[in-house]
Coordinates of N, CA and C in Angstrom, one line a residue:
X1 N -106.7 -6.5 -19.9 CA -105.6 -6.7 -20.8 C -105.1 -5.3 -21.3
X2 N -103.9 -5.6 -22.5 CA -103.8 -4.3 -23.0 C -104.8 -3.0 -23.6
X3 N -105.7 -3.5 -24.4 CA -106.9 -2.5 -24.6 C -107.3 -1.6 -24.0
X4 N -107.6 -2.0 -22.6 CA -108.2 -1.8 -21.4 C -107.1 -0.4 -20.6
X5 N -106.3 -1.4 -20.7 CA -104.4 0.1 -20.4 C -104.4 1.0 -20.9
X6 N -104.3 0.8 -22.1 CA -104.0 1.7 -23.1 C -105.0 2.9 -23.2
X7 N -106.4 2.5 -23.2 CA -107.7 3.3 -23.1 C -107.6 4.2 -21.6
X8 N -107.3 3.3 -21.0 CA -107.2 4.5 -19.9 C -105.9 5.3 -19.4
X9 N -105.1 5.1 -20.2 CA -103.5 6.0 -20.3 C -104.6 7.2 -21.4
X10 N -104.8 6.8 -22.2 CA -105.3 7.7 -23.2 C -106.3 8.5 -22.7
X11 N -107.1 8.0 -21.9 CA -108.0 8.9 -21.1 C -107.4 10.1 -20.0
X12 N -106.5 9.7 -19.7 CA -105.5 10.1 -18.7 C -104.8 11.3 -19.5
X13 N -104.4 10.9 -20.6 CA -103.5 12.1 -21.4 C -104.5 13.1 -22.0
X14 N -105.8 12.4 -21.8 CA -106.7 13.5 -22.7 C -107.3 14.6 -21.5
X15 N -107.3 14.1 -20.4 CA -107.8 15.0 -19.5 C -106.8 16.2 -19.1
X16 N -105.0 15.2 -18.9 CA -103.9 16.6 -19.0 C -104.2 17.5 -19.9
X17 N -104.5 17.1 -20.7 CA -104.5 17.9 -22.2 C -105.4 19.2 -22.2
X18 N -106.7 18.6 -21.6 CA -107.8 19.7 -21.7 C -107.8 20.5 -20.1
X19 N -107.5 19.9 -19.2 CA -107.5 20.2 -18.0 C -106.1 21.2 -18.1
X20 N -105.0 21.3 -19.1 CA -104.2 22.1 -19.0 C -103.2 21.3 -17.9
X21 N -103.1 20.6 -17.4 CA -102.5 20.5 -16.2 C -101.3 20.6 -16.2
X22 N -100.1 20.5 -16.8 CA -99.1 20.7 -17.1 C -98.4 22.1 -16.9
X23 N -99.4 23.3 -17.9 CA -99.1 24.3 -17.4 C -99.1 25.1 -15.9
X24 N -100.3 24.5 -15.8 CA -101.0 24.8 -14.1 C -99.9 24.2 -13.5
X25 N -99.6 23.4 -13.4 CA -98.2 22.6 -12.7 C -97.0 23.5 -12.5
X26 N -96.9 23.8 -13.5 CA -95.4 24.7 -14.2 C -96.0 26.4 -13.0
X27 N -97.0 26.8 -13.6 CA -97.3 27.6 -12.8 C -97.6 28.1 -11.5
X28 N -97.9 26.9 -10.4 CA -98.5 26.6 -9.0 C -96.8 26.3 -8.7
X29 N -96.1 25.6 -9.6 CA -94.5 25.5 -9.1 C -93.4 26.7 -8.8
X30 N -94.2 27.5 -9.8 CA -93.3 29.3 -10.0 C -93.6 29.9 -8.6
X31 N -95.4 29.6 -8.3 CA -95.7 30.4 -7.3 C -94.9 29.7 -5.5
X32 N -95.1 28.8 -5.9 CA -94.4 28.2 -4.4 C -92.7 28.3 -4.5
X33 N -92.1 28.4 -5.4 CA -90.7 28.5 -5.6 C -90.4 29.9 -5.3
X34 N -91.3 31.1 -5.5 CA -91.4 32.4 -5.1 C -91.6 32.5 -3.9
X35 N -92.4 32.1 -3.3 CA -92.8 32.4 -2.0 C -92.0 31.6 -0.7
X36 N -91.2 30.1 -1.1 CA -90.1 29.9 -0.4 C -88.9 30.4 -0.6
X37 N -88.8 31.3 -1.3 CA -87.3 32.0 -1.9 C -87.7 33.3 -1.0
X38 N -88.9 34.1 -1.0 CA -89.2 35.3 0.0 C -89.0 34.4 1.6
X39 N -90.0 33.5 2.1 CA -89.9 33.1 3.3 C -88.1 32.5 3.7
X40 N -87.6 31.9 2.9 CA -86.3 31.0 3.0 C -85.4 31.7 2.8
X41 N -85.2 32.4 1.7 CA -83.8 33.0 1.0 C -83.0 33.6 1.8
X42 N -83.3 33.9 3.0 CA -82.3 34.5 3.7 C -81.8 34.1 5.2
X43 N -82.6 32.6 5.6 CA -82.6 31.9 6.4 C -81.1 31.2 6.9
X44 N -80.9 31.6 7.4 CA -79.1 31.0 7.9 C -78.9 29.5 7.3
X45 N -79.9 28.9 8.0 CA -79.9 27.4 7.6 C -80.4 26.7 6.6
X46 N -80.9 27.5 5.2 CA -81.3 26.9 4.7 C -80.4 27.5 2.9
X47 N -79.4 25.9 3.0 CA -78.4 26.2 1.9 C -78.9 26.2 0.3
X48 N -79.9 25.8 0.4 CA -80.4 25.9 -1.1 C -82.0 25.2 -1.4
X49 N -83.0 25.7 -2.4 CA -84.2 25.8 -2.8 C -84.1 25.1 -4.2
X50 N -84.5 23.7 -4.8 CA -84.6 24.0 -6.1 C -85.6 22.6 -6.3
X51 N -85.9 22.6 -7.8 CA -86.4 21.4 -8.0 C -87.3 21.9 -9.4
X52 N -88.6 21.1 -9.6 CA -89.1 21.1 -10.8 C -90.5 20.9 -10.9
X53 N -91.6 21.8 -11.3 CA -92.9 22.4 -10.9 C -92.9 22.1 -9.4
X54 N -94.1 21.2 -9.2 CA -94.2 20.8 -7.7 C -93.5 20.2 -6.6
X55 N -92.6 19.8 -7.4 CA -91.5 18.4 -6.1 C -90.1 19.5 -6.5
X56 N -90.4 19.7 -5.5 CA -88.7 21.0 -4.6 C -88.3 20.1 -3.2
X57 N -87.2 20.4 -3.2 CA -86.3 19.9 -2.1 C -85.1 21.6 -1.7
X58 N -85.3 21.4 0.0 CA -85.3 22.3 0.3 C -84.0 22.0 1.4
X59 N -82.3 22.3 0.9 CA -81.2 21.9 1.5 C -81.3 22.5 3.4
X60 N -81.2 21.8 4.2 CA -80.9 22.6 5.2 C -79.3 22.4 6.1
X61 N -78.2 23.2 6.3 CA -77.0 23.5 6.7 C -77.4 24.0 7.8
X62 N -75.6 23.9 8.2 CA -75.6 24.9 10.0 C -75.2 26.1 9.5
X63 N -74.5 26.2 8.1 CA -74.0 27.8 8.0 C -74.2 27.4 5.7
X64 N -74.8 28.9 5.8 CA -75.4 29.0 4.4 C -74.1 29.4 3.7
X65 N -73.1 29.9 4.2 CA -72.0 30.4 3.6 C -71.2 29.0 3.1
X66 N -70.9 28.5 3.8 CA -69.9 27.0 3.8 C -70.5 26.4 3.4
X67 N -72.0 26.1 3.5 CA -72.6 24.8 3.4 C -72.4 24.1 4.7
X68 N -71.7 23.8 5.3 CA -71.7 23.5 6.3 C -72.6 22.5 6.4
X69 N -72.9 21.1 6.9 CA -74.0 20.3 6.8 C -74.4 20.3 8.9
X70 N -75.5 20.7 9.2 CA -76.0 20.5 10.1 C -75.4 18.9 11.3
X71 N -75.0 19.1 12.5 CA -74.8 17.9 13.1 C -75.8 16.3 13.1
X72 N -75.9 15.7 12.3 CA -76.9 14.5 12.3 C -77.0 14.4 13.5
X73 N -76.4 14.2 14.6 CA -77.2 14.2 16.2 C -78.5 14.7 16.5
X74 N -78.5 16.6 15.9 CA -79.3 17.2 16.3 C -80.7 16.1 15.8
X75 N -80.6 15.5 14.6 CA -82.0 14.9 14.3 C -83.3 16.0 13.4
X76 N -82.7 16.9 12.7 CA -83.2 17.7 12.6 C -84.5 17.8 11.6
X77 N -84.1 16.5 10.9 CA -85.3 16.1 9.8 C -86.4 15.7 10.6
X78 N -86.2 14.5 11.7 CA -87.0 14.0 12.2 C -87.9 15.0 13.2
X79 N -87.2 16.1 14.0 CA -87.9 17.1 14.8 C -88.7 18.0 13.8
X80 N -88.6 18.4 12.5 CA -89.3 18.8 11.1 C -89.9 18.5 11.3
X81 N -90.4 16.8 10.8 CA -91.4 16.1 10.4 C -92.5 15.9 11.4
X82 N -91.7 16.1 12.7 CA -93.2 15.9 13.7 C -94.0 17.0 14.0
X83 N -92.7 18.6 13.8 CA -93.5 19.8 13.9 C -94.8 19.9 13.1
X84 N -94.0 19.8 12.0 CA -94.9 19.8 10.3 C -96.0 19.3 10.3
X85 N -96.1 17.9 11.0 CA -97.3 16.8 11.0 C -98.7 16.8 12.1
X86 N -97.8 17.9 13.4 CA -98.2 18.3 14.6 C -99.8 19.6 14.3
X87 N -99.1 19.9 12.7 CA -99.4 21.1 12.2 C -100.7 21.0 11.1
X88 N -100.4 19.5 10.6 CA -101.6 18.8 9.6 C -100.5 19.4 8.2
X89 N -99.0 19.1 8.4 CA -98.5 19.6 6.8 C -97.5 18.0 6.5
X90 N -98.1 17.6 5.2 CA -97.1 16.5 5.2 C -96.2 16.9 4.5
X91 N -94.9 16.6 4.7 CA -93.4 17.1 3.8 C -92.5 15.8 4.0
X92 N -91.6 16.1 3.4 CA -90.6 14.7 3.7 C -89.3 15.2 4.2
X93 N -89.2 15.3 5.5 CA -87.6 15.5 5.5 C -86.6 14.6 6.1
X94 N -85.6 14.9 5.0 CA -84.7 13.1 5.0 C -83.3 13.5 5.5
X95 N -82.5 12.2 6.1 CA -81.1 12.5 6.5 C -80.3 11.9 5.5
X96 N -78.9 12.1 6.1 CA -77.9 11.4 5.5 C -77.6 11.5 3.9
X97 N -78.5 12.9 3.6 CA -78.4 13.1 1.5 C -77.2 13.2 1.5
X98 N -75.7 13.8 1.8 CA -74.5 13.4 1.9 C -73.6 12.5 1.3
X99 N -73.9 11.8 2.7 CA -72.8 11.0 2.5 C -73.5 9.2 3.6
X100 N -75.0 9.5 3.4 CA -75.3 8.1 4.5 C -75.5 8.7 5.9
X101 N -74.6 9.9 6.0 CA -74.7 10.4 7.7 C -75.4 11.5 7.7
X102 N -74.2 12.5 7.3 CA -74.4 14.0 6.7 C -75.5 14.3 5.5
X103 N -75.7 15.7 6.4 CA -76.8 16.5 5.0 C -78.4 16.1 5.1
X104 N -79.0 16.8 5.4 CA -80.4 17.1 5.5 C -81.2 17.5 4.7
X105 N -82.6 17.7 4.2 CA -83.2 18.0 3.4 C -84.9 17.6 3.5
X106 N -85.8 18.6 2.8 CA -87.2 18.4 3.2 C -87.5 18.2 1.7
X107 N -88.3 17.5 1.2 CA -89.0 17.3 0.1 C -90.2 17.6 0.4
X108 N -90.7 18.4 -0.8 CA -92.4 18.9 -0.8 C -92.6 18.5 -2.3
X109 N -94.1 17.8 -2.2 CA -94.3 17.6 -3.2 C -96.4 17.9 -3.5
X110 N -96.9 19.0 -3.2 CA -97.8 19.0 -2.9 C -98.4 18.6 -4.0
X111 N -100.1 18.1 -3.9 CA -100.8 18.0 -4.9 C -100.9 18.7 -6.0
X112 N -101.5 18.2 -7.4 CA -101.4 19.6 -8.4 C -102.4 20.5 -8.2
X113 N -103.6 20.3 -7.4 CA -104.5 21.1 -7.3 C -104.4 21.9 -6.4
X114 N -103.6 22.1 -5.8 CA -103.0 22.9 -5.0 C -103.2 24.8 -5.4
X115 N -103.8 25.5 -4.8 CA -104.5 26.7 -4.7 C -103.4 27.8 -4.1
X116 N -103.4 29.0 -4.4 CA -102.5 30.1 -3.9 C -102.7 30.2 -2.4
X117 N -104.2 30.0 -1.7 CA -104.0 30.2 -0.2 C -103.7 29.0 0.7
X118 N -103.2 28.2 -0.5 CA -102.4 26.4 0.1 C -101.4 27.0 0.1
X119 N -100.6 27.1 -0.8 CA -99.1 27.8 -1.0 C -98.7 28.0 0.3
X120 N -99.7 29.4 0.3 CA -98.8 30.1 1.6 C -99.5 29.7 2.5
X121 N -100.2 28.6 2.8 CA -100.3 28.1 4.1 C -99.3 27.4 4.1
X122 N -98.6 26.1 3.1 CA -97.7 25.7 3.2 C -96.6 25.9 3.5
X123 N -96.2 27.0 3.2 CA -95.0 27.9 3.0 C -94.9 28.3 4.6
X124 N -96.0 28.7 5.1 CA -96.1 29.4 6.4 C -96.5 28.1 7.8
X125 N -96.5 27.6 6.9 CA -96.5 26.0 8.0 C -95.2 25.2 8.3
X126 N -94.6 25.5 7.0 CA -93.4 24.8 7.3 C -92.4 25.3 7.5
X127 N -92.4 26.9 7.2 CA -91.1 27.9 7.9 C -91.5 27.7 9.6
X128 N -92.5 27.5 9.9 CA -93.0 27.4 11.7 C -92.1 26.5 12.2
X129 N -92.7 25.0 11.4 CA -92.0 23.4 11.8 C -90.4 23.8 11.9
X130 N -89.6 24.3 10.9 CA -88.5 24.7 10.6 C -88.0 25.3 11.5
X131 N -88.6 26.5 12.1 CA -87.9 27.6 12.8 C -88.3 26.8 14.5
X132 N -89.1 25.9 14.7 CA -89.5 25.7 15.5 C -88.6 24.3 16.4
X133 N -88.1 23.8 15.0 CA -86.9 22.3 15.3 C -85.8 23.1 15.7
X134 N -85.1 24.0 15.2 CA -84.2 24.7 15.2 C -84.1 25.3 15.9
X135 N -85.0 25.8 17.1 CA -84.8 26.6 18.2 C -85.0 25.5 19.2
X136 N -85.4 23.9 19.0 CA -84.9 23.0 19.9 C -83.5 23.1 20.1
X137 N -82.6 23.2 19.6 CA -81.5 23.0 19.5 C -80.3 24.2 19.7
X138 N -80.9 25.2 19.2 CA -79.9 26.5 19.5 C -80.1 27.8 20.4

């Protein structure tokens, strides 16, 4: 019943609490937001990086200037997701954020215990899948 809920919500808030986890969140979020802005930020196809501690979503275009939304033909989330997976990295990349058709995007949402030599394996696993879909096609 409720007792039973409530005691383990409360257990749950007391472990964020002492475990810090919030900050560590905030901070394992700075560090992967840094390190896809060094690996990404200058990536032709990739029109924008943002989000909030751990769950970032990561825009990808045919031209960074315009925005430009990538051809949904090419399939480009789906050739991601298999590189990515090929690779042992799970990510989410989705079509149709647009308009239903148009506009692409990868969601990452890694664990909170996620470690600095995760990061950049992450980081460096998924610019591979990325650079690796993309040179299917061009």
């Amino acid at each position: 019943g409720h007792p039973t809920a409530c005691a383990a919500a409360l257990a749950v808030q007391e472990v964020i609490e002492e475990e810090n986890l919030l900050e560590n969140v905030r901070d394992k979020g700075a560090k992967l937001m840094e390190r896809l802005a060094a690996r990404f930020g200058n990536d032709p196809n990739v029109g924008d990086i943002r989000g909030r501690g751990l769950f970032i979503g990561i825009e990808l275009v045919a031209d960074r200037t315009t925005k430009e939304p990538l051809d949904p033909a090419l399939q480009i989330h789906a050739k991601i997701k298999r590189r990515a997976m090929e690779e042992g990295l799970m990510c989410y990349p989705m079509a149709g954020t647009i308009d239903g058709k148009r506009g692409a995007h990868i969601l990452l949402a890694p664990p909170f215990i996620i470690e600095k030599p995760e990061i950049e394996e992450l980081v460096s696993l998924l610019g591979d899948a990325i650079d690796a879909a993309l040179a299917e096609e061009c």
